[in-house]
mmCIF file of C-alpha atoms in Angstrom:
data_model
loop_
_atom_site.group_PDB
_atom_site.id
_atom_site.type_symbol
_atom_site.label_atom_id
_atom_site.label_comp_id
_atom_site.label_asym_id
_atom_site.label_seq_id
_atom_site.Cartn_x
_atom_site.Cartn_y
_atom_site.Cartn_z
ATOM 1 C CA UNK A 262 45.574 -40.433 47.398
ATOM 2 C CA UNK A 263 45.885 -38.219 44.193
ATOM 3 C CA UNK A 264 43.991 -34.875 44.383
ATOM 4 C CA UNK A 265 43.448 -32.570 41.463
ATOM 5 C CA UNK A 266 42.672 -28.936 42.057
ATOM 6 C CA UNK A 267 41.521 -26.316 39.605
ATOM 7 C CA UNK A 268 41.267 -22.661 40.788
ATOM 8 C CA UNK A 269 39.346 -20.528 40.348
ATOM 9 C CA UNK A 270 36.033 -22.410 39.811
ATOM 10 C CA UNK A 271 34.782 -19.830 37.343
ATOM 11 C CA UNK A 272 36.322 -17.202 35.103
ATOM 12 C CA UNK A 273 34.870 -14.546 32.969
ATOM 13 C CA UNK A 274 36.830 -12.677 30.271
ATOM 14 C CA UNK A 275 36.195 -10.365 27.306
ATOM 15 C CA UNK A 276 36.350 -11.828 23.723
ATOM 16 C CA UNK A 277 39.889 -11.813 22.278
ATOM 17 C CA UNK A 278 41.751 -12.072 25.571
ATOM 18 C CA UNK A 279 44.504 -14.726 25.954
ATOM 19 C CA UNK A 280 44.059 -16.796 29.077
ATOM 20 C CA UNK A 281 45.560 -19.342 31.309
ATOM 21 C CA UNK A 282 43.635 -22.072 33.162
ATOM 22 C CA UNK A 283 45.613 -23.779 36.012
ATOM 23 C CA UNK A 284 45.600 -27.431 37.292
ATOM 24 C CA UNK A 285 47.540 -28.833 40.070
ATOM 25 C CA UNK A 286 47.914 -32.339 41.401
ATOM 26 C CA UNK A 287 49.380 -33.648 44.644
ATOM 27 C CA UNK A 288 51.175 -36.992 43.393
ATOM 28 C CA UNK A 289 53.670 -36.420 40.531
ATOM 29 C CA UNK A 290 53.843 -40.115 39.804
ATOM 30 C CA UNK A 291 51.507 -39.756 36.808
ATOM 31 C CA UNK A 292 51.578 -41.370 33.337
ATOM 32 C CA UNK A 293 49.693 -38.587 31.525
ATOM 33 C CA UNK A 294 47.473 -35.584 31.956
ATOM 34 C CA UNK A 295 44.385 -34.877 29.913
ATOM 35 C CA UNK A 296 42.501 -31.622 29.336
ATOM 36 C CA UNK A 297 38.766 -32.027 28.590
ATOM 37 C CA UNK A 298 36.024 -29.495 27.633
ATOM 38 C CA UNK A 299 32.480 -30.107 28.721
ATOM 39 C CA UNK A 300 29.470 -28.137 27.441
ATOM 40 C CA UNK A 301 26.328 -27.760 29.603
ATOM 41 C CA UNK A 302 24.333 -31.109 29.518
ATOM 42 C CA UNK A 303 26.987 -32.735 27.373
ATOM 43 C CA UNK A 304 29.705 -35.202 27.734
ATOM 44 C CA UNK A 305 33.367 -34.597 27.867
ATOM 45 C CA UNK A 306 35.551 -33.894 24.838
ATOM 46 C CA UNK A 307 39.194 -34.490 24.931
ATOM 47 C CA UNK A 308 41.188 -31.479 23.968
ATOM 48 C CA UNK A 309 44.851 -32.470 24.789
ATOM 49 C CA UNK A 310 46.857 -35.410 26.118
ATOM 50 C CA UNK A 311 50.359 -34.735 27.550
ATOM 51 C CA UNK A 312 52.476 -37.725 28.280
ATOM 52 C CA UNK A 313 54.639 -37.519 31.572
ATOM 53 C CA UNK A 314 57.669 -37.336 29.433
ATOM 54 C CA UNK A 315 56.367 -34.301 27.449
ATOM 55 C CA UNK A 316 56.437 -30.674 28.405
ATOM 56 C CA UNK A 317 53.672 -29.452 26.233
ATOM 57 C CA UNK A 318 50.998 -30.122 23.458
ATOM 58 C CA UNK A 319 49.410 -27.773 21.122
ATOM 59 C CA UNK A 320 46.196 -27.997 19.106
ATOM 60 C CA UNK A 321 45.114 -24.829 17.206
ATOM 61 C CA UNK A 322 44.592 -22.025 19.754
ATOM 62 C CA UNK A 323 45.205 -24.310 22.663
ATOM 63 C CA UNK A 324 48.495 -25.107 24.399
ATOM 64 C CA UNK A 325 48.910 -27.281 27.380
ATOM 65 C CA UNK A 326 51.990 -27.450 29.486
ATOM 66 C CA UNK A 327 53.011 -29.967 32.097
ATOM 67 C CA UNK A 328 55.493 -29.654 34.951
ATOM 68 C CA UNK A 329 55.334 -32.970 36.601
ATOM 69 C CA UNK A 330 57.847 -32.271 39.292
ATOM 70 C CA UNK A 331 55.918 -29.319 40.652
ATOM 71 C CA UNK A 332 52.501 -30.991 40.041
ATOM 72 C CA UNK A 333 51.147 -28.409 37.627
ATOM 73 C CA UNK A 334 49.554 -27.991 34.352
ATOM 74 C CA UNK A 335 48.294 -24.997 32.413
ATOM 75 C CA UNK A 336 45.910 -24.673 29.508
ATOM 76 C CA UNK A 337 46.578 -21.627 27.447
ATOM 77 C CA UNK A 338 43.778 -20.388 25.194
ATOM 78 C CA UNK A 339 44.774 -17.781 22.671
ATOM 79 C CA UNK A 340 42.389 -15.121 21.380
ATOM 80 C CA UNK A 341 39.410 -16.367 23.235
ATOM 81 C CA UNK A 342 36.040 -16.499 21.537
ATOM 82 C CA UNK A 343 32.461 -16.773 22.897
ATOM 83 C CA UNK A 344 32.404 -20.426 21.518
ATOM 84 C CA UNK A 345 35.097 -21.227 24.015
ATOM 85 C CA UNK A 346 32.631 -20.822 26.881
ATOM 86 C CA UNK A 347 32.416 -24.148 28.625
ATOM 87 C CA UNK A 348 33.837 -25.993 31.676
ATOM 88 C CA UNK A 349 37.377 -27.161 31.321
ATOM 89 C CA UNK A 350 38.551 -30.137 33.340
ATOM 90 C CA UNK A 351 41.892 -31.482 33.840
ATOM 91 C CA UNK A 352 42.556 -35.133 34.663
ATOM 92 C CA UNK A 353 45.705 -37.021 35.650
ATOM 93 C CA UNK A 354 46.362 -40.798 34.838
ATOM 94 C CA UNK A 355 48.156 -42.345 37.709
ATOM 95 C CA UNK A 356 48.289 -45.712 39.377
ATOM 96 C CA UNK A 357 46.038 -48.449 38.118
ATOM 97 C CA UNK A 358 45.223 -46.574 34.922
ATOM 98 C CA UNK A 359 42.695 -44.397 36.809
ATOM 99 C CA UNK A 360 41.818 -40.879 35.657
ATOM 100 C CA UNK A 361 41.510 -38.534 38.645
ATOM 101 C CA UNK A 362 39.637 -35.356 37.721
ATOM 102 C CA UNK A 363 39.585 -31.665 39.037
ATOM 103 C CA UNK A 364 36.219 -30.117 39.443
ATOM 104 C CA UNK A 365 36.641 -27.844 36.514
ATOM 105 C CA UNK A 366 36.845 -24.273 35.644
ATOM 106 C CA UNK A 367 33.728 -22.708 34.079
ATOM 107 C CA UNK A 368 34.821 -20.217 31.458
ATOM 108 C CA UNK A 369 32.557 -17.514 30.075
ATOM 109 C CA UNK A 370 33.869 -15.426 27.209
ATOM 110 C CA UNK A 371 31.773 -12.230 26.726
ATOM 111 C CA UNK A 372 31.276 -10.838 23.292
ATOM 112 C CA UNK B 166 32.889 -44.705 14.465
ATOM 113 C CA UNK B 167 29.868 -42.992 16.176
ATOM 114 C CA UNK B 168 31.815 -42.683 19.548
ATOM 115 C CA UNK B 169 30.916 -44.004 22.864
ATOM 116 C CA UNK B 170 27.002 -44.471 22.886
ATOM 117 C CA UNK B 171 25.009 -44.369 26.206
ATOM 118 C CA UNK B 172 21.338 -44.986 26.788
ATOM 119 C CA UNK B 173 19.081 -43.745 27.954
ATOM 120 C CA UNK B 174 20.072 -40.052 27.859
ATOM 121 C CA UNK B 175 17.724 -39.278 30.684
ATOM 122 C CA UNK B 176 16.154 -41.560 33.176
ATOM 123 C CA UNK B 177 13.694 -40.569 35.991
ATOM 124 C CA UNK B 178 12.748 -43.287 38.398
ATOM 125 C CA UNK B 179 11.137 -43.793 41.816
ATOM 126 C CA UNK B 180 13.122 -44.604 44.894
ATOM 127 C CA UNK B 181 13.338 -48.403 45.307
ATOM 128 C CA UNK B 182 13.238 -49.082 41.562
ATOM 129 C CA UNK B 183 15.868 -50.940 39.527
ATOM 130 C CA UNK B 184 17.820 -48.759 37.112
ATOM 131 C CA UNK B 185 19.976 -50.104 34.247
ATOM 132 C CA UNK B 186 22.262 -47.796 32.327
ATOM 133 C CA UNK B 187 23.895 -49.006 29.028
ATOM 134 C CA UNK B 188 27.043 -48.319 27.175
ATOM 135 C CA UNK B 189 28.481 -49.186 23.865
ATOM 136 C CA UNK B 190 32.209 -48.415 23.650
ATOM 137 C CA UNK B 191 34.136 -47.507 20.591
ATOM 138 C CA UNK B 192 34.749 -50.463 18.506
ATOM 139 C CA UNK B 193 38.243 -51.937 19.145
ATOM 140 C CA UNK B 194 38.751 -50.287 22.467
ATOM 141 C CA UNK B 195 39.589 -52.697 25.147
ATOM 142 C CA UNK B 196 39.255 -50.436 28.273
ATOM 143 C CA UNK B 197 35.859 -49.315 29.580
ATOM 144 C CA UNK B 198 35.203 -47.028 32.405
ATOM 145 C CA UNK B 199 32.111 -45.980 34.340
ATOM 146 C CA UNK B 200 32.065 -42.553 36.021
ATOM 147 C CA UNK B 201 29.689 -40.527 37.998
ATOM 148 C CA UNK B 202 29.451 -36.735 38.108
ATOM 149 C CA UNK B 203 27.776 -34.727 40.753
ATOM 150 C CA UNK B 204 28.038 -31.031 41.725
ATOM 151 C CA UNK B 205 29.465 -31.845 45.116
ATOM 152 C CA UNK B 206 32.061 -34.439 44.221
ATOM 153 C CA UNK B 207 32.710 -33.917 40.571
ATOM 154 C CA UNK B 208 33.678 -36.799 38.360
ATOM 155 C CA UNK B 209 34.379 -40.139 40.266
ATOM 156 C CA UNK B 210 35.573 -43.351 38.722
ATOM 157 C CA UNK B 211 33.194 -46.295 39.728
ATOM 158 C CA UNK B 212 34.588 -49.235 37.898
ATOM 159 C CA UNK B 213 36.711 -50.116 34.896
ATOM 160 C CA UNK B 214 37.118 -53.117 32.765
ATOM 161 C CA UNK B 215 39.879 -54.387 30.624
ATOM 162 C CA UNK B 216 39.007 -56.951 27.827
ATOM 163 C CA UNK B 217 35.587 -57.425 29.557
ATOM 164 C CA UNK B 218 37.035 -58.329 32.875
ATOM 165 C CA UNK B 219 36.439 -56.067 35.851
ATOM 166 C CA UNK B 220 39.865 -54.714 37.107
ATOM 167 C CA UNK B 221 39.012 -52.081 39.826
ATOM 168 C CA UNK B 222 35.543 -51.642 41.315
ATOM 169 C CA UNK B 223 36.812 -49.805 44.456
ATOM 170 C CA UNK B 224 34.839 -46.748 43.441
ATOM 171 C CA UNK B 225 31.403 -48.569 43.422
ATOM 172 C CA UNK B 226 29.660 -46.794 46.349
ATOM 173 C CA UNK B 227 27.584 -49.696 47.692
ATOM 174 C CA UNK B 228 26.437 -53.130 46.987
ATOM 175 C CA UNK B 229 23.412 -51.629 45.328
ATOM 176 C CA UNK B 230 25.612 -50.892 42.392
ATOM 177 C CA UNK B 231 26.761 -53.545 39.914
ATOM 178 C CA UNK B 232 28.393 -53.507 36.516
ATOM 179 C CA UNK B 233 28.831 -56.087 33.880
ATOM 180 C CA UNK B 234 30.422 -56.399 30.528
ATOM 181 C CA UNK B 235 29.246 -59.503 28.746
ATOM 182 C CA UNK B 236 31.072 -58.804 25.647
ATOM 183 C CA UNK B 237 33.488 -56.250 24.026
ATOM 184 C CA UNK B 238 30.638 -53.907 22.706
ATOM 185 C CA UNK B 239 28.304 -53.714 25.627
ATOM 186 C CA UNK B 240 28.284 -52.818 29.388
ATOM 187 C CA UNK B 241 25.666 -52.223 31.877
ATOM 188 C CA UNK B 242 25.644 -50.328 35.215
ATOM 189 C CA UNK B 243 22.778 -51.427 37.455
ATOM 190 C CA UNK B 244 21.408 -49.724 40.590
ATOM 191 C CA UNK B 245 19.056 -51.759 42.719
ATOM 192 C CA UNK B 246 17.330 -50.425 44.677
ATOM 193 C CA UNK B 247 17.843 -46.896 43.649
ATOM 194 C CA UNK B 248 17.834 -44.058 46.140
ATOM 195 C CA UNK B 249 17.507 -40.175 45.643
ATOM 196 C CA UNK B 250 21.283 -39.713 46.524
ATOM 197 C CA UNK B 251 22.097 -41.700 43.405
ATOM 198 C CA UNK B 252 20.816 -38.918 41.273
ATOM 199 C CA UNK B 253 23.743 -37.843 39.042
ATOM 200 C CA UNK B 254 25.113 -37.912 35.614
ATOM 201 C CA UNK B 255 26.624 -41.323 34.659
ATOM 202 C CA UNK B 256 29.431 -41.431 32.057
ATOM 203 C CA UNK B 257 30.828 -44.331 30.237
ATOM 204 C CA UNK B 258 34.278 -43.874 28.522
ATOM 205 C CA UNK B 259 36.514 -46.165 26.565
ATOM 206 C CA UNK B 260 40.182 -46.158 25.532
ATOM 207 C CA UNK B 261 42.456 -48.373 23.332
ATOM 208 C CA UNK B 262 45.381 -50.420 24.595
ATOM 209 C CA UNK B 263 47.012 -48.894 27.628
ATOM 210 C CA UNK B 264 45.187 -45.816 28.973
ATOM 211 C CA UNK B 265 48.412 -44.674 30.402
ATOM 212 C CA UNK B 266 49.329 -43.700 26.915
ATOM 213 C CA UNK B 267 46.159 -43.080 25.101
ATOM 214 C CA UNK B 268 43.278 -40.699 25.614
ATOM 215 C CA UNK B 269 39.761 -41.617 26.972
ATOM 216 C CA UNK B 270 36.715 -40.909 24.900
ATOM 217 C CA UNK B 271 33.431 -40.233 26.840
ATOM 218 C CA UNK B 272 29.805 -40.793 25.934
ATOM 219 C CA UNK B 273 27.203 -38.135 26.291
ATOM 220 C CA UNK B 274 26.156 -39.372 29.720
ATOM 221 C CA UNK B 275 22.945 -40.597 31.400
ATOM 222 C CA UNK B 276 21.248 -38.108 33.590
ATOM 223 C CA UNK B 277 19.522 -40.156 36.400
ATOM 224 C CA UNK B 278 16.961 -38.617 38.708
ATOM 225 C CA UNK B 279 15.679 -40.671 41.572
ATOM 226 C CA UNK B 280 12.532 -39.261 43.209
#
């Protein structure tokens, strides 16, 4: 059974800092990995999708990498801003087209 | 497109009552997913449909839960009878073609409280 882990559960950083959010998964037989952002009381917004054949994807200040063999992904946020404060979830798409989610990392960027 | 639309946004009901959650996927998307989110267990897949046909309902917790997709633009998740432990945020998501290759788009969720 696929398990996705995100540690730590919460992170607080000062504005302007570059930061890395980690995600690990137990079964490397995945089709893709997706990073989402969730604001309090809101739904999930897709940030980046990395196919299993890719190593990384970039969107603006965000860069996500994937090392399928080691079961790891990272989300890099450059020059963090208070507006980046949210919960970030990673999800892997494996057998039967199911997305398995981590529990998320709650990020707080202090002004 | 307005995205995935869920209704109601909030639902408070008494234990034992029937609850129906509704979802309108993005037009043209042929996969629809129902998820439940709780603090303890995070996001869990309950059931998903492809071309209106249920493909995998192994995540549905009990027979009290049922889901239907009568057409490509509408799905319901029903809980009957509801219990306090069903309190959670329920999300609907949709994707186009093969979800192994494309991203999933989520609705805003329905926050269900059973008292």
